[in-house]
PDB file of C-alpha atoms and ligand atoms in Angstrom:
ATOM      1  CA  UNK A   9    -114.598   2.879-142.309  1.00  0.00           C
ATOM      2  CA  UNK A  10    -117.981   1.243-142.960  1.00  0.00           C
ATOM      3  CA  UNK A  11    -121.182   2.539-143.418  1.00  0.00           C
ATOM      4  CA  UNK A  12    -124.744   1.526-143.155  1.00  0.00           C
ATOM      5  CA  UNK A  13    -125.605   0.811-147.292  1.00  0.00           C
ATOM      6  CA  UNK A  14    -128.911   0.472-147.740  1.00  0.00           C
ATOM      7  CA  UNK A  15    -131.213   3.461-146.628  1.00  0.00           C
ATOM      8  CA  UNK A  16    -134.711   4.053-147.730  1.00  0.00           C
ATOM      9  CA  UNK A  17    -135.622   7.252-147.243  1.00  0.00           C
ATOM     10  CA  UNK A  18    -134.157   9.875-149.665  1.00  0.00           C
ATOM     11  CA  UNK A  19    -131.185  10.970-147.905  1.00  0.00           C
ATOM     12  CA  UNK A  20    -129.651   8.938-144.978  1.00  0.00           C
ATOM     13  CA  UNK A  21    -126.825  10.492-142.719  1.00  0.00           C
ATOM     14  CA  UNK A  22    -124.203   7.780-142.119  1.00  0.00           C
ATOM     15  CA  UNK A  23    -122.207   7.945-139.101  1.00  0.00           C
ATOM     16  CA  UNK A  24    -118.416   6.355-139.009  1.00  0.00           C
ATOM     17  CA  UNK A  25    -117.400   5.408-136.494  1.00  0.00           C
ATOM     18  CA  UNK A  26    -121.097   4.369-135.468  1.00  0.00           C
ATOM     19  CA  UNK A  27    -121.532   5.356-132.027  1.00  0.00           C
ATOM     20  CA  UNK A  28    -123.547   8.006-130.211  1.00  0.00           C
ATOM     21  CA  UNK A  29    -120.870   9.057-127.418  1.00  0.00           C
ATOM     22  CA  UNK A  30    -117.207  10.048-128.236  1.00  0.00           C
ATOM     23  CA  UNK A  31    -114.172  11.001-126.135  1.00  0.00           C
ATOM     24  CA  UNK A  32    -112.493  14.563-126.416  1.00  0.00           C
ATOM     25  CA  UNK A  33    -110.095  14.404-129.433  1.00  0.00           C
ATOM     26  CA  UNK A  34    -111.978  11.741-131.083  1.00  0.00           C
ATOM     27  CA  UNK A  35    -112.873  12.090-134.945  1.00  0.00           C
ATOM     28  CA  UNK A  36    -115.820  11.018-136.395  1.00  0.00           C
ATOM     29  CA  UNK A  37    -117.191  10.878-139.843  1.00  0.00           C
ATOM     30  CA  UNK A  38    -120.459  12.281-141.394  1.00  0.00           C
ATOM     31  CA  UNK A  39    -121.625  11.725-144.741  1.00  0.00           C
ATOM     32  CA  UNK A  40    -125.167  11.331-146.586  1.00  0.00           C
ATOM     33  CA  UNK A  41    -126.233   9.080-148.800  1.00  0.00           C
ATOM     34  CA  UNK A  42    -128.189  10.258-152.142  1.00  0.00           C
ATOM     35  CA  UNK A  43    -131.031   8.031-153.229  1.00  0.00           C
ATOM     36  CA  UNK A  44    -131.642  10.444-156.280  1.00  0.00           C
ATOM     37  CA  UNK A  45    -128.207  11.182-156.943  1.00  0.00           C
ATOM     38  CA  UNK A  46    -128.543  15.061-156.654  1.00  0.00           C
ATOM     39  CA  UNK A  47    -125.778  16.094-154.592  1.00  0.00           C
ATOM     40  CA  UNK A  48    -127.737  18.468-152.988  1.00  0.00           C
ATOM     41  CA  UNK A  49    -127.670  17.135-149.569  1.00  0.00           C
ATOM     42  CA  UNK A  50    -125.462  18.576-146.635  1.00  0.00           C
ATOM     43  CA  UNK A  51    -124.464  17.647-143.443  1.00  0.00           C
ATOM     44  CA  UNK A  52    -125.910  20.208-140.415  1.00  0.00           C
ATOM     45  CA  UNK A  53    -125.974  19.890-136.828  1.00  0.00           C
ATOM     46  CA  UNK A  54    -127.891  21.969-133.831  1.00  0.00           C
ATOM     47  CA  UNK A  55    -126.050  22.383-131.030  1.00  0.00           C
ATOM     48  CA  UNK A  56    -126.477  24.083-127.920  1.00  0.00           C
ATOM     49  CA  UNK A  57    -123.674  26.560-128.352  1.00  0.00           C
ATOM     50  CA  UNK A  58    -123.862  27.234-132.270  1.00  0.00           C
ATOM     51  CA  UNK A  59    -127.518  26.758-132.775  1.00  0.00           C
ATOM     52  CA  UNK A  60    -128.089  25.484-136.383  1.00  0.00           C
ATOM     53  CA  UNK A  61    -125.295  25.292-139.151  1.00  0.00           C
ATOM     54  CA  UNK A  62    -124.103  23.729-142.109  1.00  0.00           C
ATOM     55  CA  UNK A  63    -120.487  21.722-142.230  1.00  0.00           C
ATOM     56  CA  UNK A  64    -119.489  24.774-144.495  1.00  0.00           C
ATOM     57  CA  UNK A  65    -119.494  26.971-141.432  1.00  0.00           C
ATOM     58  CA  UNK A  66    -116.302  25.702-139.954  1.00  0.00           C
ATOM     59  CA  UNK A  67    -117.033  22.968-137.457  1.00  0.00           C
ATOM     60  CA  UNK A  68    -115.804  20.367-139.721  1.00  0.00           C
ATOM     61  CA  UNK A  69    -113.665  19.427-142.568  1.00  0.00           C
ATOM     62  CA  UNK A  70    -115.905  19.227-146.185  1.00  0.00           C
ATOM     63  CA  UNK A  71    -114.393  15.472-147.594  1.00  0.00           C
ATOM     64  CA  UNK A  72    -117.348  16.503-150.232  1.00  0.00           C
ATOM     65  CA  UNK A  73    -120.145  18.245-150.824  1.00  0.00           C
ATOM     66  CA  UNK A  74    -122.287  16.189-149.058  1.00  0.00           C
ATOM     67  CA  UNK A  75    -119.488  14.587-146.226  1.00  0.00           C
ATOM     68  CA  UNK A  76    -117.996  16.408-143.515  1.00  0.00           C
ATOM     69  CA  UNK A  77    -115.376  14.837-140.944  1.00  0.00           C
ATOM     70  CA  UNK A  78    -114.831  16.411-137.388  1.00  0.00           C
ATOM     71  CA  UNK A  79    -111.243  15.442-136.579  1.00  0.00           C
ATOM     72  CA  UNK A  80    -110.871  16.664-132.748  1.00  0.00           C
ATOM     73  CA  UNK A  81    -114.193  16.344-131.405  1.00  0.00           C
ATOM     74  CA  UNK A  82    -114.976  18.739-128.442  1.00  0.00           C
ATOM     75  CA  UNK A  83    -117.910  17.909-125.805  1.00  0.00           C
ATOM     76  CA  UNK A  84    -119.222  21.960-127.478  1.00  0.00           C
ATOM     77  CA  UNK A  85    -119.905  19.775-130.840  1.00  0.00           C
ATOM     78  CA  UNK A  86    -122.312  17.416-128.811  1.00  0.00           C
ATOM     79  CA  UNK A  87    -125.989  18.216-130.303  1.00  0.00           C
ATOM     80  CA  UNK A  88    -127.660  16.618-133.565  1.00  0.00           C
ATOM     81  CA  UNK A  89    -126.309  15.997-136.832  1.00  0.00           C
ATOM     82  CA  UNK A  90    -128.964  15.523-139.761  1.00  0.00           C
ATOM     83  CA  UNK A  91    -128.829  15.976-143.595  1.00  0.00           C
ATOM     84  CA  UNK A  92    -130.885  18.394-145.819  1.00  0.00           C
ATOM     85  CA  UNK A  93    -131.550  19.105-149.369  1.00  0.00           C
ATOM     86  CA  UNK A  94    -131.302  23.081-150.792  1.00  0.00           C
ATOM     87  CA  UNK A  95    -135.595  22.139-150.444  1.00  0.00           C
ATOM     88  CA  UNK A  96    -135.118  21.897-147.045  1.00  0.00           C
ATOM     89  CA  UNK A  97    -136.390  18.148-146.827  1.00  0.00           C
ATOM     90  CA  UNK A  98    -134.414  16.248-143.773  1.00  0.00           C
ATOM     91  CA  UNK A  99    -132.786  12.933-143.473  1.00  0.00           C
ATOM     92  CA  UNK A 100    -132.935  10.883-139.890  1.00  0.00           C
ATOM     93  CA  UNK A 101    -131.294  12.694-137.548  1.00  0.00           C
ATOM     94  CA  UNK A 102    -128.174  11.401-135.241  1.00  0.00           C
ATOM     95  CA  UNK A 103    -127.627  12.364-131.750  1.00  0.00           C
ATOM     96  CA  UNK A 104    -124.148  12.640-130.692  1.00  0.00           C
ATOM     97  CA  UNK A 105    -122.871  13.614-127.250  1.00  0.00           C
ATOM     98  CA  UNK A 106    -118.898  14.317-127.160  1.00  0.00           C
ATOM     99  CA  UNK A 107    -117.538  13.755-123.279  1.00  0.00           C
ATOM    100  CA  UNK A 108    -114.855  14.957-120.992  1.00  0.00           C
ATOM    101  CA  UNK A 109    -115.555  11.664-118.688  1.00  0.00           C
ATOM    102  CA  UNK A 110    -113.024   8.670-118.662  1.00  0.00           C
ATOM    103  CA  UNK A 111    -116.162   6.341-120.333  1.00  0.00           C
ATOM    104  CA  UNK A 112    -118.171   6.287-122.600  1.00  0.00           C
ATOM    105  CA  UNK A 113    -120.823   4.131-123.853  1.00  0.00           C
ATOM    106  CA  UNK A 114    -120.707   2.888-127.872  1.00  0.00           C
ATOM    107  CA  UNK A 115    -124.308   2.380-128.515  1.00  0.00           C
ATOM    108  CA  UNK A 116    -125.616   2.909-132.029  1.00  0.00           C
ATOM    109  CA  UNK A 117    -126.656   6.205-133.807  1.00  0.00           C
ATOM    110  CA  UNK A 118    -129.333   4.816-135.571  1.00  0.00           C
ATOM    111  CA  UNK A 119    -132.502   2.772-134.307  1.00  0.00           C
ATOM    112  CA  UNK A 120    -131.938  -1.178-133.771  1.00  0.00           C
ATOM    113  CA  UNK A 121    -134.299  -3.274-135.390  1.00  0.00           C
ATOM    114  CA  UNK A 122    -136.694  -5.093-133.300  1.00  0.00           C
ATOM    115  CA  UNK A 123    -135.661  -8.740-133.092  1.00  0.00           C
ATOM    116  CA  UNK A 124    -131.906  -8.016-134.139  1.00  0.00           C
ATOM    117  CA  UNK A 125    -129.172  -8.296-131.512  1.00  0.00           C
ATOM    118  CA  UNK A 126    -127.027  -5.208-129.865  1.00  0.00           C
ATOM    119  CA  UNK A 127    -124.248  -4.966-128.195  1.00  0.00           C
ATOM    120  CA  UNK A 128    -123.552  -2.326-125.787  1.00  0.00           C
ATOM    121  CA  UNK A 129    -119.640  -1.197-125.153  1.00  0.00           C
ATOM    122  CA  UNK A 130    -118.128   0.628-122.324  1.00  0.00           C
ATOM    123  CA  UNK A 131    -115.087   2.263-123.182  1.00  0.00           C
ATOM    124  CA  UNK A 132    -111.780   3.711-121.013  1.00  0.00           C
ATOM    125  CA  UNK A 133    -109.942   6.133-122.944  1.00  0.00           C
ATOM    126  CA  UNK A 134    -107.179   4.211-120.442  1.00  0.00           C
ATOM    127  CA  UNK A 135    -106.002   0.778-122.023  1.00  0.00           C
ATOM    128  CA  UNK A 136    -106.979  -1.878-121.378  1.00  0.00           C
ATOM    129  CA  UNK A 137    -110.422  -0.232-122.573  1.00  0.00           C
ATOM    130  CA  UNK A 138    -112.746  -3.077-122.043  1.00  0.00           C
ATOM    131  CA  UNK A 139    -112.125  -3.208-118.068  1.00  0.00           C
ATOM    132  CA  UNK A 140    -115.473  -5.184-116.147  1.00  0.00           C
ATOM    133  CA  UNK A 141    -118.556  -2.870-116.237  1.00  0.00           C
ATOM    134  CA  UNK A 142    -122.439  -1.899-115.140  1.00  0.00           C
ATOM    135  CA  UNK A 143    -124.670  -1.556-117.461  1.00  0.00           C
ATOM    136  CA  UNK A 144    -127.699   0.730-116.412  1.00  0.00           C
ATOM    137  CA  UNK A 145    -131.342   1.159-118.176  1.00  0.00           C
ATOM    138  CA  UNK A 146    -133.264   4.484-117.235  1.00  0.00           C
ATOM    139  CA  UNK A 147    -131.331   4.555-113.881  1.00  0.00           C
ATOM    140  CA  UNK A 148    -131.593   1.056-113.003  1.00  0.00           C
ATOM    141  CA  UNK A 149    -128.686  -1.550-113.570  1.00  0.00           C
ATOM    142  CA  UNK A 150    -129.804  -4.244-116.064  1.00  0.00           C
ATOM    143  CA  UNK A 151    -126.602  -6.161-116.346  1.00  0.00           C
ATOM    144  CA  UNK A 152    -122.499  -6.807-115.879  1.00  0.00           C
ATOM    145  CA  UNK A 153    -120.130  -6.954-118.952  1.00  0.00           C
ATOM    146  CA  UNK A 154    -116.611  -8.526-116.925  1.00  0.00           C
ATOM    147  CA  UNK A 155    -115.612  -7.420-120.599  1.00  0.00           C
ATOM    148  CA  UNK A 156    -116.668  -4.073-120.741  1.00  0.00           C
ATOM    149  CA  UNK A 157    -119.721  -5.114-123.002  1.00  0.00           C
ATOM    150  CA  UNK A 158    -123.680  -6.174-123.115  1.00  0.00           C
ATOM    151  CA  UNK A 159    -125.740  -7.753-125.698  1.00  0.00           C
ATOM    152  CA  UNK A 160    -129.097  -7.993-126.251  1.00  0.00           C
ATOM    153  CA  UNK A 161    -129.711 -10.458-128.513  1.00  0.00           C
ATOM    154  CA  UNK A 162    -133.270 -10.241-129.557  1.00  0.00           C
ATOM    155  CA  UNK A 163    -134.125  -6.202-129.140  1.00  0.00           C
ATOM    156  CA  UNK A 164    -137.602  -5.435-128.314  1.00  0.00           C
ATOM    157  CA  UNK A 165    -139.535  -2.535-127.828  1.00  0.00           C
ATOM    158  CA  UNK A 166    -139.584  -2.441-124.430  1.00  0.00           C
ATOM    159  CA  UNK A 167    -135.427  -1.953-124.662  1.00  0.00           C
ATOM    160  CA  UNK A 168    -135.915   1.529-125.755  1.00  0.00           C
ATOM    161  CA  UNK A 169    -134.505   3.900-123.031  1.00  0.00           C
ATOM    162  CA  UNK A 170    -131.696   6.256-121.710  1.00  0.00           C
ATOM    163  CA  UNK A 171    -128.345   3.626-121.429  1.00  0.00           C
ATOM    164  CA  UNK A 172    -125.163   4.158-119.410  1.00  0.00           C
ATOM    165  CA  UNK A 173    -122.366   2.239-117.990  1.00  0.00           C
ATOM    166  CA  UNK A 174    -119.858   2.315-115.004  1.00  0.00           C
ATOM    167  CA  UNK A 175    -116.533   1.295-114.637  1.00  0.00           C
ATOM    168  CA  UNK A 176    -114.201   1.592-111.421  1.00  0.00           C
ATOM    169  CA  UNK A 177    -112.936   4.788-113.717  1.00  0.00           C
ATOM    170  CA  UNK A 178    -116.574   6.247-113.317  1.00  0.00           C
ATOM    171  CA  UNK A 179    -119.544   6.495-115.754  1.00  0.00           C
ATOM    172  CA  UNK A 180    -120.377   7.576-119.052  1.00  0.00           C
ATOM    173  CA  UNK A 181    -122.818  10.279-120.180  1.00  0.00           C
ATOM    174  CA  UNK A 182    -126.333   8.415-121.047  1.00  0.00           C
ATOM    175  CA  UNK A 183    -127.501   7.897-124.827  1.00  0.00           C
ATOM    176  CA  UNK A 184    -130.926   6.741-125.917  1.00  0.00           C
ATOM    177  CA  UNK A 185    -131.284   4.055-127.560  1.00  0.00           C
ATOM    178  CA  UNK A 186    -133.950   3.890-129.997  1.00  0.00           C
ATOM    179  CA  UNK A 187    -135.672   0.360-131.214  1.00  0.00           C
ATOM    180  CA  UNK A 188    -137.724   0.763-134.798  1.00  0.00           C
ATOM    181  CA  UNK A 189    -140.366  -2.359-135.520  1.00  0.00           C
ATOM    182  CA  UNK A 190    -139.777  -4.561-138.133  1.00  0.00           C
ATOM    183  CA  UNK A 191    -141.741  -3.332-140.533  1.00  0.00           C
ATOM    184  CA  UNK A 192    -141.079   0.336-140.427  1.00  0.00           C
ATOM    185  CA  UNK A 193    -137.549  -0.715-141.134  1.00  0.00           C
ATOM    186  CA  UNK A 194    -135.823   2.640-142.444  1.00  0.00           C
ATOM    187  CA  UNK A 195    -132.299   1.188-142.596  1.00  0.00           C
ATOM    188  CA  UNK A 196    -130.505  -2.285-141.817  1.00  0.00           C
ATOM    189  CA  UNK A 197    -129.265  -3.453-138.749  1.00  0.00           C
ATOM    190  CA  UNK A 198    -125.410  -3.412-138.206  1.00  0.00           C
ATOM    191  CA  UNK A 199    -124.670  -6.292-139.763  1.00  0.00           C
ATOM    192  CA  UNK A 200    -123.968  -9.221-136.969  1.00  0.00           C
ATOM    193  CA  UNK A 201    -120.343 -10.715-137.162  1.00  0.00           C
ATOM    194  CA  UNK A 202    -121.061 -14.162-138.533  1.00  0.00           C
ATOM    195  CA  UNK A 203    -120.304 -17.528-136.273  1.00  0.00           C
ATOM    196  CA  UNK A 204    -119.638 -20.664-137.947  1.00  0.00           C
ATOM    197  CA  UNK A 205    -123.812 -21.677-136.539  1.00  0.00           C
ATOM    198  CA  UNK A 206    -125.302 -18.946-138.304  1.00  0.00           C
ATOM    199  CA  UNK A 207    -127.869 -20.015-141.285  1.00  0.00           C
ATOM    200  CA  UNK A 208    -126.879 -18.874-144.794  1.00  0.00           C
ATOM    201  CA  UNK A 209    -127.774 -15.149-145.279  1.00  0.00           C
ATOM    202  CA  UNK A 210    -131.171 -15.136-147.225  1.00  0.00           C
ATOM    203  CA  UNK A 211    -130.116 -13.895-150.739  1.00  0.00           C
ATOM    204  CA  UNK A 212    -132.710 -10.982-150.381  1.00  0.00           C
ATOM    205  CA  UNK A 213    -132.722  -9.472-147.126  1.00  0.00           C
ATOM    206  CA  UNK A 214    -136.080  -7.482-146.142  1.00  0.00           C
ATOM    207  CA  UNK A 215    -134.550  -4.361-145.972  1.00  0.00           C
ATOM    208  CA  UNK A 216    -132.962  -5.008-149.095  1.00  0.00           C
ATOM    209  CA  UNK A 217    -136.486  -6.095-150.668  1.00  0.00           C
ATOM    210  CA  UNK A 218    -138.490  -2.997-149.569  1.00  0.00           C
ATOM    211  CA  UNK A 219    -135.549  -1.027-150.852  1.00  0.00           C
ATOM    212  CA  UNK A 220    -136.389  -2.542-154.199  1.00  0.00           C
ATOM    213  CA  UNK A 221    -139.705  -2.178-153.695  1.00  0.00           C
ATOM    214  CA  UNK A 222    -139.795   1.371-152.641  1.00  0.00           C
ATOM    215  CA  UNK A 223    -137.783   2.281-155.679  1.00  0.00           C
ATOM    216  CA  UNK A 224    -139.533  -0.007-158.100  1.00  0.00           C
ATOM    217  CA  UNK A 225    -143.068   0.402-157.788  1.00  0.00           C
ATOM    218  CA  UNK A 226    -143.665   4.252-159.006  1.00  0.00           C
ATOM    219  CA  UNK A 227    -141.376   3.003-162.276  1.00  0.00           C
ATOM    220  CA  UNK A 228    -143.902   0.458-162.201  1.00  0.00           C
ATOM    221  CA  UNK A 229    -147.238   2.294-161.898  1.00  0.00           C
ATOM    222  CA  UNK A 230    -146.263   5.029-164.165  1.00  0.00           C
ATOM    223  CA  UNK A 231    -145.163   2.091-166.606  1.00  0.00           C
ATOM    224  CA  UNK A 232    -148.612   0.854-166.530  1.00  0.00           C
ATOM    225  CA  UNK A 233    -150.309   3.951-166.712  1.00  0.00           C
ATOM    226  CA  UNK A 234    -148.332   5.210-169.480  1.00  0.00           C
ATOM    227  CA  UNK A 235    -149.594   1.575-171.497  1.00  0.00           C
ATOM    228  CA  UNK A 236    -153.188   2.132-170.539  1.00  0.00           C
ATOM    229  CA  UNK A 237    -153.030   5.569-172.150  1.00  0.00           C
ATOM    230  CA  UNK A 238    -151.581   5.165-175.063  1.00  0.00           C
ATOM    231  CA  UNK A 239    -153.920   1.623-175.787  1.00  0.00           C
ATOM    232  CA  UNK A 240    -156.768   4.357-175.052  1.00  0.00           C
ATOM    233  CA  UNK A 241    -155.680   6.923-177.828  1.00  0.00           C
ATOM    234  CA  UNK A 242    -155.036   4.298-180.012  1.00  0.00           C
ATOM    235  CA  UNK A 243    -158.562   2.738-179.566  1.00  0.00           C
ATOM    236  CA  UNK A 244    -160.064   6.091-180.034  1.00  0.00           C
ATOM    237  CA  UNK A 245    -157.952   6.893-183.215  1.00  0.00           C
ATOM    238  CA  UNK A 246    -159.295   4.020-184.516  1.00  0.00           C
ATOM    239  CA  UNK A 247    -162.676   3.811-184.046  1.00  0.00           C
ATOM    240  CA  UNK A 248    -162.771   7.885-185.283  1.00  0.00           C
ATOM    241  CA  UNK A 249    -161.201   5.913-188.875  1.00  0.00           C
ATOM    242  CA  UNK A 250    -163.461   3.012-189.021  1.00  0.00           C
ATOM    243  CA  UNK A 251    -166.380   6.229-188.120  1.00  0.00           C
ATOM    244  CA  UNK A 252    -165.115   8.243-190.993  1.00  0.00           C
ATOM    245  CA  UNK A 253    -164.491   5.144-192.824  1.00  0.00           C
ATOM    246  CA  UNK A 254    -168.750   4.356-192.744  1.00  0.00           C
ATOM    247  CA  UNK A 255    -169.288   8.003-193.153  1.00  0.00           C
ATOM    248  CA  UNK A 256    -167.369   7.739-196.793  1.00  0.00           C
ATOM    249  CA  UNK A 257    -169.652   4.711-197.450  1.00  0.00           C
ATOM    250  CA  UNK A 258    -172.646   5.857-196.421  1.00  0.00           C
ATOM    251  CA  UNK A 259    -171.912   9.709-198.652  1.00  0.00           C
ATOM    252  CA  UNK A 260    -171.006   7.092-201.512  1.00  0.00           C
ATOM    253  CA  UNK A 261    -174.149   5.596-201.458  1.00  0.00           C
ATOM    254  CA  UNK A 262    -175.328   8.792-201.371  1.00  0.00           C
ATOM    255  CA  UNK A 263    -173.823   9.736-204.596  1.00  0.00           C
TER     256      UNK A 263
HETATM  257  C1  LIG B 323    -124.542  10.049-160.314  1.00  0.00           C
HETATM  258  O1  LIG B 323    -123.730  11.181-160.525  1.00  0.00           O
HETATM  259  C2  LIG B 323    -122.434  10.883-160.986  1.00  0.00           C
HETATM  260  C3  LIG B 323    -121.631  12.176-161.048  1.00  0.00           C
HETATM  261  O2  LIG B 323    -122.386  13.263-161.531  1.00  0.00           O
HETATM  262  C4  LIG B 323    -122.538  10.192-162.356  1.00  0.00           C
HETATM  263  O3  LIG B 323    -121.251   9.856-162.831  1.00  0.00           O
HETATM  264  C5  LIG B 323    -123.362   8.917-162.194  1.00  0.00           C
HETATM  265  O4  LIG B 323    -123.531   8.306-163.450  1.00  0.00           O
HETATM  266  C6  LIG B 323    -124.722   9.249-161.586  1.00  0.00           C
HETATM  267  N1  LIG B 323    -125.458   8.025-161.323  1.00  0.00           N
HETATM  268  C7  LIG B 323    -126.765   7.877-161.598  1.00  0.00           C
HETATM  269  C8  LIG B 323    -127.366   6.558-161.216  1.00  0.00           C
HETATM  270  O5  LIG B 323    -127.452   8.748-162.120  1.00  0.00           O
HETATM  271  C1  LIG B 324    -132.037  23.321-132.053  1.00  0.00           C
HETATM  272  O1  LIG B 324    -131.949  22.961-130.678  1.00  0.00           O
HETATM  273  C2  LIG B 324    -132.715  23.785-129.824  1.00  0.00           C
HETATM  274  C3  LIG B 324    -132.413  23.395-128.394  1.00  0.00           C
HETATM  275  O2  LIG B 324    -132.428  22.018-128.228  1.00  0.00           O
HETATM  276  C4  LIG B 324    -134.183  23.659-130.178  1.00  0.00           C
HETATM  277  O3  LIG B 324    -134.974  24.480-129.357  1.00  0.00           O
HETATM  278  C5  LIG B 324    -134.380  24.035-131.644  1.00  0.00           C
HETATM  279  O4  LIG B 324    -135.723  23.833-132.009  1.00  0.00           O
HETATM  280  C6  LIG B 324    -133.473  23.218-132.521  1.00  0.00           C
HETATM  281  N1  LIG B 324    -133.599  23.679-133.913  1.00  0.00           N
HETATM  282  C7  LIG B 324    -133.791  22.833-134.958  1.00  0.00           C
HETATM  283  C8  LIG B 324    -133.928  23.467-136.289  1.00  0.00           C
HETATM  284  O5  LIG B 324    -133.811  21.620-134.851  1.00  0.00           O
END
């Protein structure tokens, strides 16, 4: 089980395994991630049969308080699948489509970077499950896996769109796939399996970096501000002594 780690907004929901189509009887995984530690995030879904409801409700299994499993997927839990806080503040929200047909396509829950590579897999529930396959764009075929898969190595936006595939079995329900510019990034890329060419991994990646950024600055700032106002007081303190200080003078002389 892997999930994505590094998220930036405050709640991300994590999907395992991470695809947006499943086969009857499947299970899948559903957890959020807590940037603020608070445990007060919870998996819910909308679907078109049960409207809006929490994990707690009975359509999955609670792992935790903020992880629920499904563990025989029907196509009635197809809808989306999102976290919230007791506020009411959302994470990103997953859409996951549970089929009857003999295929399905794996595409990723979450948005692909623009730039990074995807691969798209069509799936038999028969074995073998990688038999030769069509892979079609908002209707139109775009490409042949003999494999049962498609990459895309450098995702742009003009990839976004509704994806399916065909195999002699028949074809799979269609899933958008969603493609997020680079610097929006909300979440990292699946990361790609390494090949002996690949350059060393930069020891910071961007996501990584904003991450640290994100969380760093406000410390930061109020770090700063906190500094600035307490030099102020202390000016002012002192200047109202060296004040009375001239005052004492001035009454001595006085005397
Ligand atoms: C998060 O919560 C757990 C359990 O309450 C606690 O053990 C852990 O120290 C907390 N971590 C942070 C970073 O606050
Ligand atoms: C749930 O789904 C229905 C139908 O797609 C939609 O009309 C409704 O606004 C959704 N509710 C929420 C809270 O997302």
């Amino acid at each position: 089980m892997e999930f994505t780690p590094v998220c930036l907004l405050l709640s991300c929901l994590h999907v395992s395994p991470d695809s947006s189509q499943l086969f009857r009887y499947d299970s899948v995984s559903l957890s959020c991630s807590d940037r603020l530690n608070s445990t007060g995030w919870r998996v819910r879904r909308n679907t078109s049969d049960g409207g809006v409801r929490l994990c707690s409700s009975g359509w999955g299994v609670a792992s935790s308080v903020s992880a629920c499993t499904i563990r025989n997927a029907y196509p009635s839990d197809s809808g989306v699948y999102w976290c919230e806080s007791r506020e009411g503040e959302r994470s990103n929200s997953v859409s996951i489509t549970v089929t009857d047909h003999a295929v399905i396509l794996e595409s990723p829950v979450r948005p692909v970077i623009e730039g990074d590579a995807v691969t798209l897999r069509c799936q038999t529930q028969t074995t073998p499950s990688n038999l030769p396959a069509d892979f079609y764009k908002d209707g139109f075929l775009i490409g042949t896996g003999s494999a049962g898969e498609m990459t895309i190595h450098s995702v742009s936006k003009s990839d976004e769109g509704l994806y399916k595939c065909q195999t002699h079995l028949g074809e799979s329900p269609e899933s958008w796939l969603a493609v997020q510019t680079k610097f929006l990034v909300l979440s990292p890329s699946p990361t790609p399996t390494p090949t002996p060419t690949s350059s060393p991994a930069p020891l910071l990646s961007l996501p990584r970096l904003m991450c640290h950024l994100v969380v760093g600055i406000p410390y930061l700032l109020t770090t700063i501000i906190l500094g600035l106002i307490y030099r102020d007081k202390r000016k002012r303190a002192q200047s109202h002594a060296e004040q009375r200080g001239n005052n004492d003078v001035i009454m001595e002389i006085a005397i």
